[in-house]
XYZ file of C-alpha atoms in Angstrom:
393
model
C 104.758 122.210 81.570
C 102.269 121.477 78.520
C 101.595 124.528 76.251
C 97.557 124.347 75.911
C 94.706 125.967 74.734
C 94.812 128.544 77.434
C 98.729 128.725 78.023
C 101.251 127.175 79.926
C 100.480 125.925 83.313
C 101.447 128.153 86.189
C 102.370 125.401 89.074
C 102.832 128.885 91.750
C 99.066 129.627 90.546
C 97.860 126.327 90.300
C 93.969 128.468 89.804
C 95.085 130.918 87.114
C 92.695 130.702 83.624
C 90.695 128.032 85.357
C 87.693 127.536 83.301
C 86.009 124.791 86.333
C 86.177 123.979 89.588
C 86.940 120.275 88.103
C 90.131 118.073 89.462
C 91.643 117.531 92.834
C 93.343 120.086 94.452
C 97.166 120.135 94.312
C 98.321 118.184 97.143
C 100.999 120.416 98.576
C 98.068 122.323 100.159
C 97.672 119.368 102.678
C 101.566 119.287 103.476
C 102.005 120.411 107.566
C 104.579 122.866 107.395
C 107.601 120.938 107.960
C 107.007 118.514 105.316
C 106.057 121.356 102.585
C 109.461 122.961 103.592
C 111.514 119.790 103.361
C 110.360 118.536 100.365
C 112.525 116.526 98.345
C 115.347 117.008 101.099
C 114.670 114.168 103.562
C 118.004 112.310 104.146
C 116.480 108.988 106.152
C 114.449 108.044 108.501
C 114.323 105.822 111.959
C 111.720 104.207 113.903
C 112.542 105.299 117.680
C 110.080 103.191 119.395
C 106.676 101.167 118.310
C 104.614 104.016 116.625
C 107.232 106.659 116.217
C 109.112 107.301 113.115
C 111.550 110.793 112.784
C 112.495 111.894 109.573
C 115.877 113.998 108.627
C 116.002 116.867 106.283
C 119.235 118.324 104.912
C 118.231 121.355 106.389
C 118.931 119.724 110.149
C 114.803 119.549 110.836
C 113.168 116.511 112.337
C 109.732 115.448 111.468
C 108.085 113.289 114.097
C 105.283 111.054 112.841
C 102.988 108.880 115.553
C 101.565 106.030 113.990
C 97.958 104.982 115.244
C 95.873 101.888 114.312
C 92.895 102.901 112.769
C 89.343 101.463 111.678
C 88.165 100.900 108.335
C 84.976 102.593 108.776
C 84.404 105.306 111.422
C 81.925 107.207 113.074
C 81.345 110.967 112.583
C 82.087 111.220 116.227
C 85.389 109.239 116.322
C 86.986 111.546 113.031
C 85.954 114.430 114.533
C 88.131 113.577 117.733
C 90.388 112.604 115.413
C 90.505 116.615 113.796
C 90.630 117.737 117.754
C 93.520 115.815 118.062
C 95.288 117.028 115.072
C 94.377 120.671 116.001
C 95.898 120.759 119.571
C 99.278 118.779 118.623
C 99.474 119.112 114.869
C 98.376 122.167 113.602
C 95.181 120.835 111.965
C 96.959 118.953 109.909
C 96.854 114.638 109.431
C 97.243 111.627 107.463
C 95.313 108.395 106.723
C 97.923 105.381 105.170
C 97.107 102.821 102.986
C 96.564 100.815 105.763
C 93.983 102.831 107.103
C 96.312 104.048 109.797
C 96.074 107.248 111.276
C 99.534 109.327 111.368
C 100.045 112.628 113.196
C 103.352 114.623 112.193
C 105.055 117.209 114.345
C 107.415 119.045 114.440
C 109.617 118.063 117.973
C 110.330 115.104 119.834
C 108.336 116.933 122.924
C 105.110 117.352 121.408
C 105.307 114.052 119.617
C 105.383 112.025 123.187
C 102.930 114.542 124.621
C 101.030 113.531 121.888
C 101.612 109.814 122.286
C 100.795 110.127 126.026
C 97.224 111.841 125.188
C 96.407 109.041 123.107
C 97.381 105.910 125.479
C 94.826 107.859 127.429
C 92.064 108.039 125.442
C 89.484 104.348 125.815
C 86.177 103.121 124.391
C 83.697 102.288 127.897
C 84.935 98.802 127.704
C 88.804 99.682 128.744
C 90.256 99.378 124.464
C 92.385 101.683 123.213
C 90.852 104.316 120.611
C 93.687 105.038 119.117
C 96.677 102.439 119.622
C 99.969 103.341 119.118
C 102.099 101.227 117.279
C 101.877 99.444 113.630
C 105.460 100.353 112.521
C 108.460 98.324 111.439
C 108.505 94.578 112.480
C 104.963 94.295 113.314
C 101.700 93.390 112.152
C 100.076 96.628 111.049
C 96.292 97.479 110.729
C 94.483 94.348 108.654
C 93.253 95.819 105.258
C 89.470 94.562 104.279
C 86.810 95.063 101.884
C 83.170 96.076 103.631
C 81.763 92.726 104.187
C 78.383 92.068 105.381
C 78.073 96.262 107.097
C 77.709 97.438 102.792
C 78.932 95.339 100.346
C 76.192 93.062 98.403
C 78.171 90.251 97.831
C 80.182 89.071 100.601
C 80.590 85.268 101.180
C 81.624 86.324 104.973
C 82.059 89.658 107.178
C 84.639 92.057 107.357
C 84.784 93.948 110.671
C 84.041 91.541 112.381
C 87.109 89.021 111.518
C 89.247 91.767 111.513
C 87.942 92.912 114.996
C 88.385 88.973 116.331
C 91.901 88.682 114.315
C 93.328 92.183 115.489
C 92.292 91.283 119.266
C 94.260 87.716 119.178
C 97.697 89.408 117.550
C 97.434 92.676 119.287
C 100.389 92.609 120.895
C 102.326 92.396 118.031
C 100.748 95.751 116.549
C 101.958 97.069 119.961
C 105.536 95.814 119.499
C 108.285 95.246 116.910
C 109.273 91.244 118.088
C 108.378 89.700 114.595
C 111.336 88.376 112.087
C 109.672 91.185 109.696
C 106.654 92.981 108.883
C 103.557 91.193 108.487
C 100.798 92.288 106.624
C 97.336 90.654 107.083
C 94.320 91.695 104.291
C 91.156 90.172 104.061
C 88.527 90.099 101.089
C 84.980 89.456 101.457
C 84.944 87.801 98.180
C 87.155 86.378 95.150
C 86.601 89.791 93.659
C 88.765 90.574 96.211
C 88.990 94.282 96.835
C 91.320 93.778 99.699
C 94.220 92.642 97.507
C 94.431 89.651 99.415
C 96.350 87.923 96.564
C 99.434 89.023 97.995
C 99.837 89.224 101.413
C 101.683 87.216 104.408
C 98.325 86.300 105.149
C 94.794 86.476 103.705
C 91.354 86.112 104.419
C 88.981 85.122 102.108
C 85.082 84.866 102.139
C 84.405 82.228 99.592
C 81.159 80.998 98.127
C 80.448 76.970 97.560
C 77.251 77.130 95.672
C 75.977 78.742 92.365
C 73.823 81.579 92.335
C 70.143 80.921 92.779
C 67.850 82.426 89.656
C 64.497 83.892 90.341
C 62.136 83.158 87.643
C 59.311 84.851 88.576
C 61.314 88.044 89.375
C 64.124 87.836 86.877
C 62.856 88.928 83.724
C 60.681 92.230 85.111
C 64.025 93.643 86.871
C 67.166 92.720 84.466
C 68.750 92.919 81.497
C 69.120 89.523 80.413
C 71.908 90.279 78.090
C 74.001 92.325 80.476
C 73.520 89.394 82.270
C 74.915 87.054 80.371
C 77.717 89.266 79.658
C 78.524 89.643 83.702
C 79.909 85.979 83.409
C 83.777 86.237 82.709
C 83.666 82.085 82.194
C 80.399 82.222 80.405
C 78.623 80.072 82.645
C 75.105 82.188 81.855
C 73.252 81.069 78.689
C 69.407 82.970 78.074
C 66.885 80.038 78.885
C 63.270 80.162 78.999
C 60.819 78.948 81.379
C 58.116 75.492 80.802
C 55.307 78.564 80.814
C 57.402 80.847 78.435
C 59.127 83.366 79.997
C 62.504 85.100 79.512
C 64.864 84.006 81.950
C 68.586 82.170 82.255
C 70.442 78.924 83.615
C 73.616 79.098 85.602
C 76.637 75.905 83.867
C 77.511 74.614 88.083
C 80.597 73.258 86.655
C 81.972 76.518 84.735
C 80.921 78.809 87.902
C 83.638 80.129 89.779
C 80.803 81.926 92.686
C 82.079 85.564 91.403
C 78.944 87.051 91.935
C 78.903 88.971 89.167
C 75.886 88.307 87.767
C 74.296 89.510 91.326
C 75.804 92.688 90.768
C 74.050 92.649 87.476
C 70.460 91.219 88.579
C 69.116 91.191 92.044
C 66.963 88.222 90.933
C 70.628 85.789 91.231
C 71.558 86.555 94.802
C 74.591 84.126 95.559
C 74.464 84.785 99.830
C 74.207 81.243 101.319
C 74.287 80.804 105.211
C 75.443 77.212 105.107
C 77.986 77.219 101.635
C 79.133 80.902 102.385
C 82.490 80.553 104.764
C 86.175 81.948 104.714
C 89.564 80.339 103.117
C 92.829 81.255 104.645
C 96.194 82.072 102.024
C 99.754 82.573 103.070
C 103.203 83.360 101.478
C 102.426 86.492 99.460
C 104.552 89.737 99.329
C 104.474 92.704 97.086
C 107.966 94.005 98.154
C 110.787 93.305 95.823
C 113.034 93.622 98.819
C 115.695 90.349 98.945
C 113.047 88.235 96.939
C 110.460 89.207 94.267
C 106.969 89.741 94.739
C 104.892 86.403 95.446
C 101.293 85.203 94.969
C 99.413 84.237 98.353
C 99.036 80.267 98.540
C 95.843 79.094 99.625
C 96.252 77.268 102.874
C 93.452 76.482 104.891
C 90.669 75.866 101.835
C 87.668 76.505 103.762
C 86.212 76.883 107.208
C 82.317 77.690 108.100
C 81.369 81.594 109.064
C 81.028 81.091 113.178
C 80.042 84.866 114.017
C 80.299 86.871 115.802
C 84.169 85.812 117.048
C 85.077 83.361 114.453
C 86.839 81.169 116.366
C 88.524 78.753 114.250
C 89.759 81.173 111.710
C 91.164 82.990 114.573
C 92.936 80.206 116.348
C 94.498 79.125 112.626
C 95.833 82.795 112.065
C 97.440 83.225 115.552
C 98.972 79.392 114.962
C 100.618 80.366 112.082
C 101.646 83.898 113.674
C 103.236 82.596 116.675
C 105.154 79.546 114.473
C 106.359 82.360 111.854
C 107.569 84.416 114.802
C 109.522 82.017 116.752
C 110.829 79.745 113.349
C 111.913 82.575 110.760
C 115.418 84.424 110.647
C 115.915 87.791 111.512
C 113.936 90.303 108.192
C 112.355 86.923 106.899
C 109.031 87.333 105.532
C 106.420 84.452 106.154
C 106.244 83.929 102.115
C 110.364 83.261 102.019
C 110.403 81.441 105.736
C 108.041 78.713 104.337
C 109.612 78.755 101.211
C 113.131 78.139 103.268
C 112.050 75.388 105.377
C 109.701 74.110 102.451
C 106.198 74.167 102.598
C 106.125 70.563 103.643
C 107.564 71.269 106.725
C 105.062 74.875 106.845
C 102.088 72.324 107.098
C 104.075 70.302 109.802
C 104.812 72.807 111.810
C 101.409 75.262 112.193
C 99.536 71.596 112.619
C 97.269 72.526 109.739
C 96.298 69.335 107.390
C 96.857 69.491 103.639
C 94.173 69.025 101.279
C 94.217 69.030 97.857
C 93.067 72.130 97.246
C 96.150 73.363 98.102
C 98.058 72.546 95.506
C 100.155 74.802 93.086
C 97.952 74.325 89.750
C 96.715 77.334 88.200
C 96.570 76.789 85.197
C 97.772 80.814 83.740
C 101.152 80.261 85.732
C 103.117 76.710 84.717
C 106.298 78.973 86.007
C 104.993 79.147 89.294
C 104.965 74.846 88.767
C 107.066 73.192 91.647
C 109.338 71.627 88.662
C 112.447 70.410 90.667
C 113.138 66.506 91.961
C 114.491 67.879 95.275
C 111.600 67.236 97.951
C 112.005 68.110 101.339
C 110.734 64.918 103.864
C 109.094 65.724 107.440
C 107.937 63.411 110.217
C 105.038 62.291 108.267
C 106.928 60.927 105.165
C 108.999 59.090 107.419
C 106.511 57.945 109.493
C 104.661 57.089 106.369
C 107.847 55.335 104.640
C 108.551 52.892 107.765
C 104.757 51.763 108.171
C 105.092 51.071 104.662
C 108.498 49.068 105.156
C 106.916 47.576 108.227
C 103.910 45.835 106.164
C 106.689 44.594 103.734
């Protein structure tokens, strides 16, 4: 309660001496009914089958929440069925996650696999679900990304469309609960990266490979030279001036990091590059604090070219690393502590993928994230290695 210009704040008349219509509304007017009444009473919860969770209240009343995999960007049409579908089982009311899932809460068991049955039902032309069921508990839920190529203006690769390929290679395990643990895929179109790919199980990461490329002739007439030169966080912009004169600026190659930035700043330094643009894979990241603390994503696979529409290879690497996790890692194991467990070494050996330099530990913010022990951990390659090297001995 704060004691104001205009008197305490009435929380049952959330409207009373409102001066503007400015501020979101209080939430609890989105609450379905059962979860308004329950508030602050729920005693626990269980997952009764792939995309159905029930919640207990105190009171002895059972919330029942389907889970359904939804898309990051949707058609008018498609959330409109969506609102049909939450008036006929749910009382108009529904949920989007942080996922991007879609979650409809009822308030029995009998509407909530009514409900469940309706949506197996409902397919796109081709035969796909519209709204899968699933997503919950041990299972790979719906892949968070940035916009990609559809909106965003500096992408080094898509969005949709690698989530699209990715989700259609490791659907089954959205429609079951067979993993060691959860697994949470995110994907960023760039190292801005809006889709908090810096820790997650696995990422996806459009990178760029070449500086941006300065328009002279167009550069001074539609920027802000300074604001340009103030986009660069590692100050690789300096003001420069043409051999005829004019106001313009030079990119430093070896202090750019291929933000883009200074695109975002002036459309004359557009950074989009069909053969340097391509996608880097990370692994190992977590933000739970759950058994282990929170861990930065490793970069794995440093780069591989954009092959749309599919994207094969990033694809097949993803689903390689899937399938290994699943059948290697104990029982509530994330992929970050698994490889940790067997030793990254042995991560590399086992999902076939080479190491490169690139993947080593060395930012240079983080010396306690250093690998500073003696202990190393030897797989079939060091050995391998070790007796060719005793054999030319």
């Amino acid at each position: 309660m704060s004691l104001g210009k205009f008197g305490y704040y009435n929380p049952d008349k959330p409207l009373e001496d409102r001066i503007t219509d400015i501020g979101p509304p209080h939430y609890e007017q989105f609450f379905p009914p059962i979860i308004k009444r329950n508030y602050g009473k729920w005693l626990y919860h269980e997952i009764l089958e792939p995309g159905l969770i029930v919640h207990v209240s105190e009171t002895g009343e059972k919330a029942y929440t389907v889970r359904v995999g939804g898309a990051r960007l949707m058609s008018v049409q498609h959330i409109r069925e969506i609102c049909d579908i939450a008036d006929k089982y749910c009382d108009g009311y529904v949920r989007w996650t942080t996922r991007n899932c879609i979650e409809f809460i009822t308030d029995s068991e009998e509407k909530a696999r009514e409900l469940m049955k309706d949506l197996e039902s409902r397919k796109f032309p081709k035969g796909s679900y519209k709204f899968p069921v699933g997503g919950t508990g041990c299972s790979i839920t719906n892949i968070v990304h940035t916009q990609g190529w559809i909106h965003c203006h500096t992408p080094a690769t898509d969005a949709s469309g690698i989530v699209k390929s990715v989700h259609d290679a490791l659907f089954d395990y959205f429609k079951t609960m067979k993993l060691p643990a959860k697994l949470r895929i995110s994907l960023a179109c760039c190292l801005n990266m809006c889709g908090a790919v810096h820790c997650s199980d696995i990422a996806i990461l459009g990178v760029h490979r070449k500086p941006p490329m300065v328009d002279d002739e167009v550069l001074a007439k539609i920027c802000e030279i300074p604001l340009v030169v103030a986009a660069c966080p590692l100050g690789a912009i300096r003001p420069a001036k043409t051999e005829d004169g004019r106001k313009t600026v030079r990119v430093n190659q070896d202090r750019c990091m291929f933000c883009g930035n200074c695109y975002t700043m002036c459309a004359a330094m557009p950074l989009a590059d069909k053969e340097g643009d391509g996608v880097a894979i990370l692994a190992g990241g977590k933000i739970s604090n759950r058994k282990t603390p929170p861990k930065f994503s490793k970069v794995i696979v440093p780069y591989i070219p954009n092959e749309p529409p599919r994207w094969p290879k990033v694809v097949d690497t993803i689903k390689k690393i899937v399938e290994v996790y699943a059948k290697d890692a104990r029982k509530y194991e994330r992929l970050g502590e698994w490889a940790e467990r067997i030793g990254w070494e042995k991560f590399f050996e086992k999902t076939g993928i080479p190491f490169t330099e690139k993947s080593l530990d060395d930012y240079r913010l983080a010396y306690d994230t250093y690998r500073t022990t003696t202990h190393f951990k030897y797989t079939e390659h060091v050995w391998q290695l070790a007796k060719a090297l005793e054999e030319a001995e």
